[in-house]
PDB file of N, CA and C in Angstrom:
ATOM      1  N   MET A  14      -4.205 -18.632   6.360  1.00 84.00           N
ATOM      2  CA  MET A  14      -5.106 -18.365   5.414  1.00 84.00           C
ATOM      3  C   MET A  14      -4.437 -17.616   4.315  1.00 84.00           C
ATOM      4  N   MET A  15      -4.664 -18.069   3.138  1.00 90.00           N
ATOM      5  CA  MET A  15      -4.166 -17.357   1.993  1.00 90.00           C
ATOM      6  C   MET A  15      -4.622 -15.967   1.670  1.00 90.00           C
ATOM      7  N   LYS A  16      -3.633 -15.190   1.222  1.00 93.00           N
ATOM      8  CA  LYS A  16      -4.054 -13.808   0.808  1.00 93.00           C
ATOM      9  C   LYS A  16      -3.985 -13.692  -0.516  1.00 93.00           C
ATOM     10  N   SER A  17      -4.861 -13.008  -1.170  1.00 94.00           N
ATOM     11  CA  SER A  17      -4.651 -12.773  -2.661  1.00 94.00           C
ATOM     12  C   SER A  17      -3.953 -11.431  -3.073  1.00 94.00           C
ATOM     13  N   PRO A  18      -2.722 -11.597  -3.687  1.00 95.00           N
ATOM     14  CA  PRO A  18      -1.852 -10.592  -4.075  1.00 95.00           C
ATOM     15  C   PRO A  18      -2.522  -9.549  -4.951  1.00 95.00           C
ATOM     16  N   GLY A  19      -3.493  -9.978  -5.904  1.00 96.00           N
ATOM     17  CA  GLY A  19      -4.189  -9.041  -6.887  1.00 96.00           C
ATOM     18  C   GLY A  19      -5.063  -8.255  -6.161  1.00 96.00           C
ATOM     19  N   LEU A  20      -5.701  -8.838  -5.154  1.00 96.00           N
ATOM     20  CA  LEU A  20      -6.783  -8.071  -4.266  1.00 96.00           C
ATOM     21  C   LEU A  20      -5.986  -6.931  -3.332  1.00 96.00           C
ATOM     22  N   ALA A  21      -4.774  -7.438  -2.961  1.00 97.00           N
ATOM     23  CA  ALA A  21      -4.184  -6.608  -2.029  1.00 97.00           C
ATOM     24  C   ALA A  21      -3.729  -5.452  -2.872  1.00 97.00           C
ATOM     25  N   ALA A  22      -3.115  -5.581  -4.044  1.00 97.00           N
ATOM     26  CA  ALA A  22      -2.583  -4.531  -4.974  1.00 97.00           C
ATOM     27  C   ALA A  22      -3.792  -3.566  -5.265  1.00 97.00           C
ATOM     28  N   VAL A  23      -5.045  -4.241  -5.600  1.00 97.00           N
ATOM     29  CA  VAL A  23      -6.167  -3.465  -5.940  1.00 97.00           C
ATOM     30  C   VAL A  23      -6.556  -2.768  -4.921  1.00 97.00           C
ATOM     31  N   LEU A  24      -6.707  -2.953  -3.605  1.00 97.00           N
ATOM     32  CA  LEU A  24      -7.171  -2.418  -2.516  1.00 97.00           C
ATOM     33  C   LEU A  24      -6.173  -1.048  -2.403  1.00 97.00           C
ATOM     34  N   SER A  25      -4.917  -1.149  -2.611  1.00 97.00           N
ATOM     35  CA  SER A  25      -3.951  -0.345  -2.230  1.00 97.00           C
ATOM     36  C   SER A  25      -4.026   0.646  -3.586  1.00 97.00           C
ATOM     37  N   PHE A  26      -4.550   0.132  -4.682  1.00 97.00           N
ATOM     38  CA  PHE A  26      -4.841   1.243  -5.854  1.00 97.00           C
ATOM     39  C   PHE A  26      -5.940   2.193  -5.411  1.00 97.00           C
ATOM     40  N   PHE A  27      -6.961   1.762  -4.853  1.00 97.00           N
ATOM     41  CA  PHE A  27      -7.878   2.496  -4.562  1.00 97.00           C
ATOM     42  C   PHE A  27      -7.734   3.351  -3.379  1.00 97.00           C
ATOM     43  N   TRP A  28      -6.983   2.822  -2.495  1.00 97.00           N
ATOM     44  CA  TRP A  28      -6.752   3.743  -1.238  1.00 97.00           C
ATOM     45  C   TRP A  28      -5.578   3.202  -0.447  1.00 97.00           C
ATOM     46  N   THR A  29      -4.450   3.874  -0.761  1.00 96.00           N
ATOM     47  CA  THR A  29      -2.960   3.573  -0.419  1.00 96.00           C
ATOM     48  C   THR A  29      -3.171   2.965   1.210  1.00 96.00           C
ATOM     49  N   GLY A  30      -2.674   1.887   1.460  1.00 97.00           N
ATOM     50  CA  GLY A  30      -2.678   1.325   2.768  1.00 97.00           C
ATOM     51  C   GLY A  30      -3.440   0.267   2.993  1.00 97.00           C
ATOM     52  N   VAL A  31      -4.600   0.278   2.390  1.00 97.00           N
ATOM     53  CA  VAL A  31      -5.761  -0.657   2.716  1.00 97.00           C
ATOM     54  C   VAL A  31      -5.237  -2.043   2.242  1.00 97.00           C
ATOM     55  N   GLY A  32      -4.390  -2.179   1.224  1.00 96.00           N
ATOM     56  CA  GLY A  32      -3.914  -3.352   0.972  1.00 96.00           C
ATOM     57  C   GLY A  32      -3.012  -3.909   1.963  1.00 96.00           C
ATOM     58  N   GLN A  33      -2.149  -3.099   2.555  1.00 97.00           N
ATOM     59  CA  GLN A  33      -1.388  -3.654   3.828  1.00 97.00           C
ATOM     60  C   GLN A  33      -2.317  -4.062   5.086  1.00 97.00           C
ATOM     61  N   ILE A  34      -3.339  -3.223   5.145  1.00 97.00           N
ATOM     62  CA  ILE A  34      -4.174  -3.841   6.307  1.00 97.00           C
ATOM     63  C   ILE A  34      -4.779  -5.212   6.051  1.00 97.00           C
ATOM     64  N   TYR A  35      -5.222  -5.301   4.841  1.00 97.00           N
ATOM     65  CA  TYR A  35      -5.835  -6.513   4.351  1.00 97.00           C
ATOM     66  C   TYR A  35      -4.812  -7.796   4.534  1.00 97.00           C
ATOM     67  N   ASN A  36      -3.480  -7.530   4.405  1.00 96.00           N
ATOM     68  CA  ASN A  36      -2.404  -8.329   4.774  1.00 96.00           C
ATOM     69  C   ASN A  36      -2.108  -8.547   6.167  1.00 96.00           C
ATOM     70  N   GLY A  37      -2.756  -7.755   6.962  1.00 95.00           N
ATOM     71  CA  GLY A  37      -2.401  -7.909   8.344  1.00 95.00           C
ATOM     72  C   GLY A  37      -1.562  -7.071   8.977  1.00 95.00           C
ATOM     73  N   GLN A  38      -0.823  -5.977   8.158  1.00 96.00           N
ATOM     74  CA  GLN A  38      -0.048  -5.179   8.608  1.00 96.00           C
ATOM     75  C   GLN A  38      -0.710  -3.744   8.956  1.00 96.00           C
ATOM     76  N   ILE A  39      -1.463  -4.074  10.019  1.00 97.00           N
ATOM     77  CA  ILE A  39      -2.373  -2.827  10.294  1.00 97.00           C
ATOM     78  C   ILE A  39      -1.575  -1.352  10.417  1.00 97.00           C
ATOM     79  N   LEU A  40      -0.489  -1.303  11.364  1.00 98.00           N
ATOM     80  CA  LEU A  40       0.162  -0.022  11.614  1.00 98.00           C
ATOM     81  C   LEU A  40       0.769   0.501  10.356  1.00 98.00           C
ATOM     82  N   LYS A  41       1.412  -0.537   9.536  1.00 97.00           N
ATOM     83  CA  LYS A  41       2.055  -0.083   8.272  1.00 97.00           C
ATOM     84  C   LYS A  41       0.814   0.557   7.176  1.00 97.00           C
ATOM     85  N   GLY A  42      -0.214  -0.033   7.371  1.00 97.00           N
ATOM     86  CA  GLY A  42      -1.422   0.496   6.462  1.00 97.00           C
ATOM     87  C   GLY A  42      -1.736   1.955   6.976  1.00 97.00           C
ATOM     88  N   LEU A  43      -1.904   2.151   8.240  1.00 98.00           N
ATOM     89  CA  LEU A  43      -2.283   3.275   8.633  1.00 98.00           C
ATOM     90  C   LEU A  43      -1.374   4.374   8.633  1.00 98.00           C
ATOM     91  N   ILE A  44       0.039   4.081   8.819  1.00 97.00           N
ATOM     92  CA  ILE A  44       1.085   4.936   8.291  1.00 97.00           C
ATOM     93  C   ILE A  44       1.134   5.533   6.854  1.00 97.00           C
ATOM     94  N   LEU A  45       0.703   4.639   6.147  1.00 97.00           N
ATOM     95  CA  LEU A  45       0.591   4.846   4.675  1.00 97.00           C
ATOM     96  C   LEU A  45      -0.496   5.876   4.237  1.00 97.00           C
ATOM     97  N   ILE A  46      -1.673   5.432   5.112  1.00 98.00           N
ATOM     98  CA  ILE A  46      -2.771   6.396   4.941  1.00 98.00           C
ATOM     99  C   ILE A  46      -2.281   7.602   5.382  1.00 98.00           C
ATOM    100  N   GLY A  47      -1.746   7.830   6.352  1.00 97.00           N
ATOM    101  CA  GLY A  47      -1.334   9.178   6.987  1.00 97.00           C
ATOM    102  C   GLY A  47      -0.403   9.925   6.163  1.00 97.00           C
ATOM    103  N   VAL A  48       0.684   8.936   5.529  1.00 97.00           N
ATOM    104  CA  VAL A  48       1.615   9.889   4.593  1.00 97.00           C
ATOM    105  C   VAL A  48       0.830  10.405   3.379  1.00 97.00           C
ATOM    106  N   GLN A  49      -0.014   9.429   2.844  1.00 97.00           N
ATOM    107  CA  GLN A  49      -0.886  10.135   1.720  1.00 97.00           C
ATOM    108  C   GLN A  49      -1.682  11.415   2.060  1.00 97.00           C
ATOM    109  N   ILE A  50      -2.126  11.343   3.347  1.00 97.00           N
ATOM    110  CA  ILE A  50      -2.733  12.388   3.662  1.00 97.00           C
ATOM    111  C   ILE A  50      -2.022  13.670   3.629  1.00 97.00           C
ATOM    112  N   ILE A  51      -0.652  13.461   4.224  1.00 97.00           N
ATOM    113  CA  ILE A  51       0.332  14.621   4.182  1.00 97.00           C
ATOM    114  C   ILE A  51       0.709  14.887   2.692  1.00 97.00           C
ATOM    115  N   ASN A  52       0.777  13.892   1.967  1.00 96.00           N
ATOM    116  CA  ASN A  52       1.192  14.079   0.355  1.00 96.00           C
ATOM    117  C   ASN A  52       0.169  14.954  -0.327  1.00 96.00           C
ATOM    118  N   SER A  53      -1.158  14.601   0.002  1.00 95.00           N
ATOM    119  CA  SER A  53      -2.204  15.395  -0.519  1.00 95.00           C
ATOM    120  C   SER A  53      -2.085  16.965  -0.051  1.00 95.00           C
ATOM    121  N   LEU A  54      -1.904  17.154   1.113  1.00 96.00           N
ATOM    122  CA  LEU A  54      -1.627  18.670   1.491  1.00 96.00           C
ATOM    123  C   LEU A  54      -0.411  19.230   0.940  1.00 96.00           C
ATOM    124  N   LEU A  55       0.653  18.325   0.597  1.00 95.00           N
ATOM    125  CA  LEU A  55       1.779  18.993  -0.047  1.00 95.00           C
ATOM    126  C   LEU A  55       1.638  19.392  -1.464  1.00 95.00           C
ATOM    127  N   MET A  56       0.526  18.906  -2.083  1.00 94.00           N
ATOM    128  CA  MET A  56       0.158  19.317  -3.477  1.00 94.00           C
ATOM    129  C   MET A  56      -0.023  20.747  -3.602  1.00 94.00           C
ATOM    130  N   PHE A  57      -0.413  21.372  -2.499  1.00 93.00           N
ATOM    131  CA  PHE A  57      -0.541  22.913  -2.514  1.00 93.00           C
ATOM    132  C   PHE A  57       0.767  23.701  -2.649  1.00 93.00           C
ATOM    133  N   ILE A  58       2.040  22.932  -2.257  1.00 93.00           N
ATOM    134  CA  ILE A  58       3.150  23.419  -2.610  1.00 93.00           C
ATOM    135  C   ILE A  58       3.989  22.644  -3.551  1.00 93.00           C
ATOM    136  N   LEU A  59       3.224  21.883  -4.371  1.00 93.00           N
ATOM    137  CA  LEU A  59       3.736  21.204  -5.696  1.00 93.00           C
ATOM    138  C   LEU A  59       4.494  19.976  -5.336  1.00 93.00           C
ATOM    139  N   ILE A  60       5.350  19.738  -4.192  1.00 94.00           N
ATOM    140  CA  ILE A  60       6.017  18.634  -3.964  1.00 94.00           C
ATOM    141  C   ILE A  60       5.219  17.361  -3.797  1.00 94.00           C
ATOM    142  N   GLY A  61       3.954  17.484  -3.376  1.00 93.00           N
ATOM    143  CA  GLY A  61       2.871  16.470  -3.399  1.00 93.00           C
ATOM    144  C   GLY A  61       2.678  15.572  -4.761  1.00 93.00           C
ATOM    145  N   PHE A  62       2.978  16.325  -5.789  1.00 95.00           N
ATOM    146  CA  PHE A  62       2.575  15.909  -7.306  1.00 95.00           C
ATOM    147  C   PHE A  62       3.869  14.821  -7.386  1.00 95.00           C
ATOM    148  N   ILE A  63       4.840  14.958  -6.688  1.00 95.00           N
ATOM    149  CA  ILE A  63       5.920  13.943  -6.967  1.00 95.00           C
ATOM    150  C   ILE A  63       5.881  12.808  -6.017  1.00 95.00           C
ATOM    151  N   THR A  64       5.564  13.377  -4.696  1.00 96.00           N
ATOM    152  CA  THR A  64       5.626  12.366  -3.454  1.00 96.00           C
ATOM    153  C   THR A  64       4.533  11.424  -3.717  1.00 96.00           C
ATOM    154  N   TYR A  65       3.230  11.915  -3.861  1.00 96.00           N
ATOM    155  CA  TYR A  65       2.092  11.073  -3.863  1.00 96.00           C
ATOM    156  C   TYR A  65       2.050   9.975  -4.768  1.00 96.00           C
ATOM    157  N   PRO A  66       2.425  10.008  -6.121  1.00 97.00           N
ATOM    158  CA  PRO A  66       2.381   8.896  -6.748  1.00 97.00           C
ATOM    159  C   PRO A  66       3.560   7.785  -6.535  1.00 97.00           C
ATOM    160  N   ILE A  67       4.497   8.353  -6.105  1.00 97.00           N
ATOM    161  CA  ILE A  67       5.637   7.419  -5.579  1.00 97.00           C
ATOM    162  C   ILE A  67       5.182   6.502  -4.465  1.00 97.00           C
ATOM    163  N   VAL A  68       4.659   7.029  -3.438  1.00 97.00           N
ATOM    164  CA  VAL A  68       4.123   6.249  -2.316  1.00 97.00           C
ATOM    165  C   VAL A  68       2.881   5.476  -2.968  1.00 97.00           C
ATOM    166  N   TRP A  69       2.121   5.925  -3.639  1.00 97.00           N
ATOM    167  CA  TRP A  69       0.905   5.043  -4.233  1.00 97.00           C
ATOM    168  C   TRP A  69       1.396   3.931  -4.819  1.00 97.00           C
ATOM    169  N   ILE A  70       2.478   4.161  -5.695  1.00 97.00           N
ATOM    170  CA  ILE A  70       2.717   2.933  -6.681  1.00 97.00           C
ATOM    171  C   ILE A  70       3.560   2.013  -5.618  1.00 97.00           C
ATOM    172  N   TRP A  71       4.310   2.576  -4.687  1.00 98.00           N
ATOM    173  CA  TRP A  71       5.133   1.714  -3.919  1.00 98.00           C
ATOM    174  C   TRP A  71       4.089   0.967  -2.889  1.00 98.00           C
ATOM    175  N   GLY A  72       3.088   1.513  -2.536  1.00 97.00           N
ATOM    176  CA  GLY A  72       2.020   0.827  -1.671  1.00 97.00           C
ATOM    177  C   GLY A  72       1.465  -0.369  -2.444  1.00 97.00           C
ATOM    178  N   MET A  73       1.125  -0.127  -3.698  1.00 97.00           N
ATOM    179  CA  MET A  73       0.588  -1.467  -4.419  1.00 97.00           C
ATOM    180  C   MET A  73       1.407  -2.487  -4.531  1.00 97.00           C
ATOM    181  N   TYR A  74       2.809  -2.026  -4.996  1.00 97.00           N
ATOM    182  CA  TYR A  74       3.883  -3.115  -4.951  1.00 97.00           C
ATOM    183  C   TYR A  74       4.169  -3.748  -3.755  1.00 97.00           C
ATOM    184  N   ASP A  75       4.152  -3.090  -2.717  1.00 97.00           N
ATOM    185  CA  ASP A  75       4.481  -3.580  -1.199  1.00 97.00           C
ATOM    186  C   ASP A  75       3.310  -4.720  -0.864  1.00 97.00           C
ATOM    187  N   ALA A  76       2.117  -4.236  -1.120  1.00 97.00           N
ATOM    188  CA  ALA A  76       0.943  -5.027  -0.737  1.00 97.00           C
ATOM    189  C   ALA A  76       0.974  -6.390  -1.509  1.00 97.00           C
ATOM    190  N   TYR A  77       1.221  -6.389  -2.826  1.00 97.00           N
ATOM    191  CA  TYR A  77       1.187  -7.469  -3.641  1.00 97.00           C
ATOM    192  C   TYR A  77       2.374  -8.371  -3.165  1.00 97.00           C
ATOM    193  N   LYS A  78       3.630  -7.816  -3.126  1.00 97.00           N
ATOM    194  CA  LYS A  78       4.736  -8.753  -2.673  1.00 97.00           C
ATOM    195  C   LYS A  78       4.555  -9.349  -1.275  1.00 97.00           C
ATOM    196  N   THR A  79       3.951  -8.541  -0.523  1.00 96.00           N
ATOM    197  CA  THR A  79       3.741  -8.977   0.985  1.00 96.00           C
ATOM    198  C   THR A  79       2.745 -10.097   1.110  1.00 96.00           C
ATOM    199  N   ALA A  80       1.847 -10.018   0.123  1.00 96.00           N
ATOM    200  CA  ALA A  80       0.653 -11.200   0.199  1.00 96.00           C
ATOM    201  C   ALA A  80       1.365 -12.441  -0.373  1.00 96.00           C
ATOM    202  N   GLU A  81       2.274 -12.129  -1.512  1.00 95.00           N
ATOM    203  CA  GLU A  81       2.946 -13.254  -2.074  1.00 95.00           C
ATOM    204  C   GLU A  81       3.968 -14.013  -0.892  1.00 95.00           C
ATOM    205  N   ARG A  82       4.720 -13.322  -0.323  1.00 94.00           N
ATOM    206  CA  ARG A  82       5.544 -13.883   0.780  1.00 94.00           C
ATOM    207  C   ARG A  82       4.695 -14.325   1.902  1.00 94.00           C
ATOM    208  N   HIS A  83       3.505 -13.905   2.070  1.00 94.00           N
ATOM    209  CA  HIS A  83       2.686 -14.539   3.146  1.00 94.00           C
ATOM    210  C   HIS A  83       2.200 -15.980   2.480  1.00 94.00           C
ATOM    211  N   ASN A  84       1.881 -16.009   1.440  1.00 92.00           N
ATOM    212  CA  ASN A  84       1.285 -17.365   0.935  1.00 92.00           C
ATOM    213  C   ASN A  84       2.642 -18.279   0.654  1.00 92.00           C
ATOM    214  N   ALA A  85       3.716 -17.730   0.614  1.00 91.00           N
ATOM    215  CA  ALA A  85       4.973 -18.686   0.338  1.00 91.00           C
ATOM    216  C   ALA A  85       5.101 -19.362   1.747  1.00 91.00           C
ATOM    217  N   ARG A  86       5.020 -18.703   2.710  1.00 90.00           N
ATOM    218  CA  ARG A  86       5.146 -18.956   4.115  1.00 90.00           C
ATOM    219  C   ARG A  86       4.204 -20.005   4.563  1.00 90.00           C
ATOM    220  N   GLN A  87       2.892 -19.998   4.086  1.00 85.00           N
ATOM    221  CA  GLN A  87       1.882 -20.887   4.335  1.00 85.00           C
ATOM    222  C   GLN A  87       2.024 -22.497   3.576  1.00 85.00           C
ATOM    223  N   VAL A  88       2.799 -22.413   2.337  1.00 67.00           N
ATOM    224  CA  VAL A  88       2.801 -23.751   1.804  1.00 67.00           C
ATOM    225  C   VAL A  88       4.149 -24.519   2.293  1.00 67.00           C
ATOM    226  N   TYR A  89       4.023 -25.708   2.726  1.00 61.00           N
ATOM    227  CA  TYR A  89       5.192 -26.293   3.167  1.00 61.00           C
ATOM    228  C   TYR A  89       5.174 -27.710   2.309  1.00 61.00           C
TER     229      TYR A  89
END
C-alpha cells in the first residue's frame, strides 16, 4: 500500500511521531512522542526551547523520507 509523504509530514507537523505511526513505525512514533513530552518539560529549564524544534523538524523530515522509501520499495 502506497503512503503519502505529504500526509506523513503533515501528521508529524501537528503531532511529532504520528507520521511515523502512519508509516507503520509504531515504536519509533511512540518514542518520538515520549521524547517530545520530555522536551516540553525541559522548556522549564530552557533547553527544551532548543531540543523541541530540532526533534519536531527531524520528525517531519523522517516521516516524509520514510514514506518515500516505502513507496520506492513498492514499485518494481
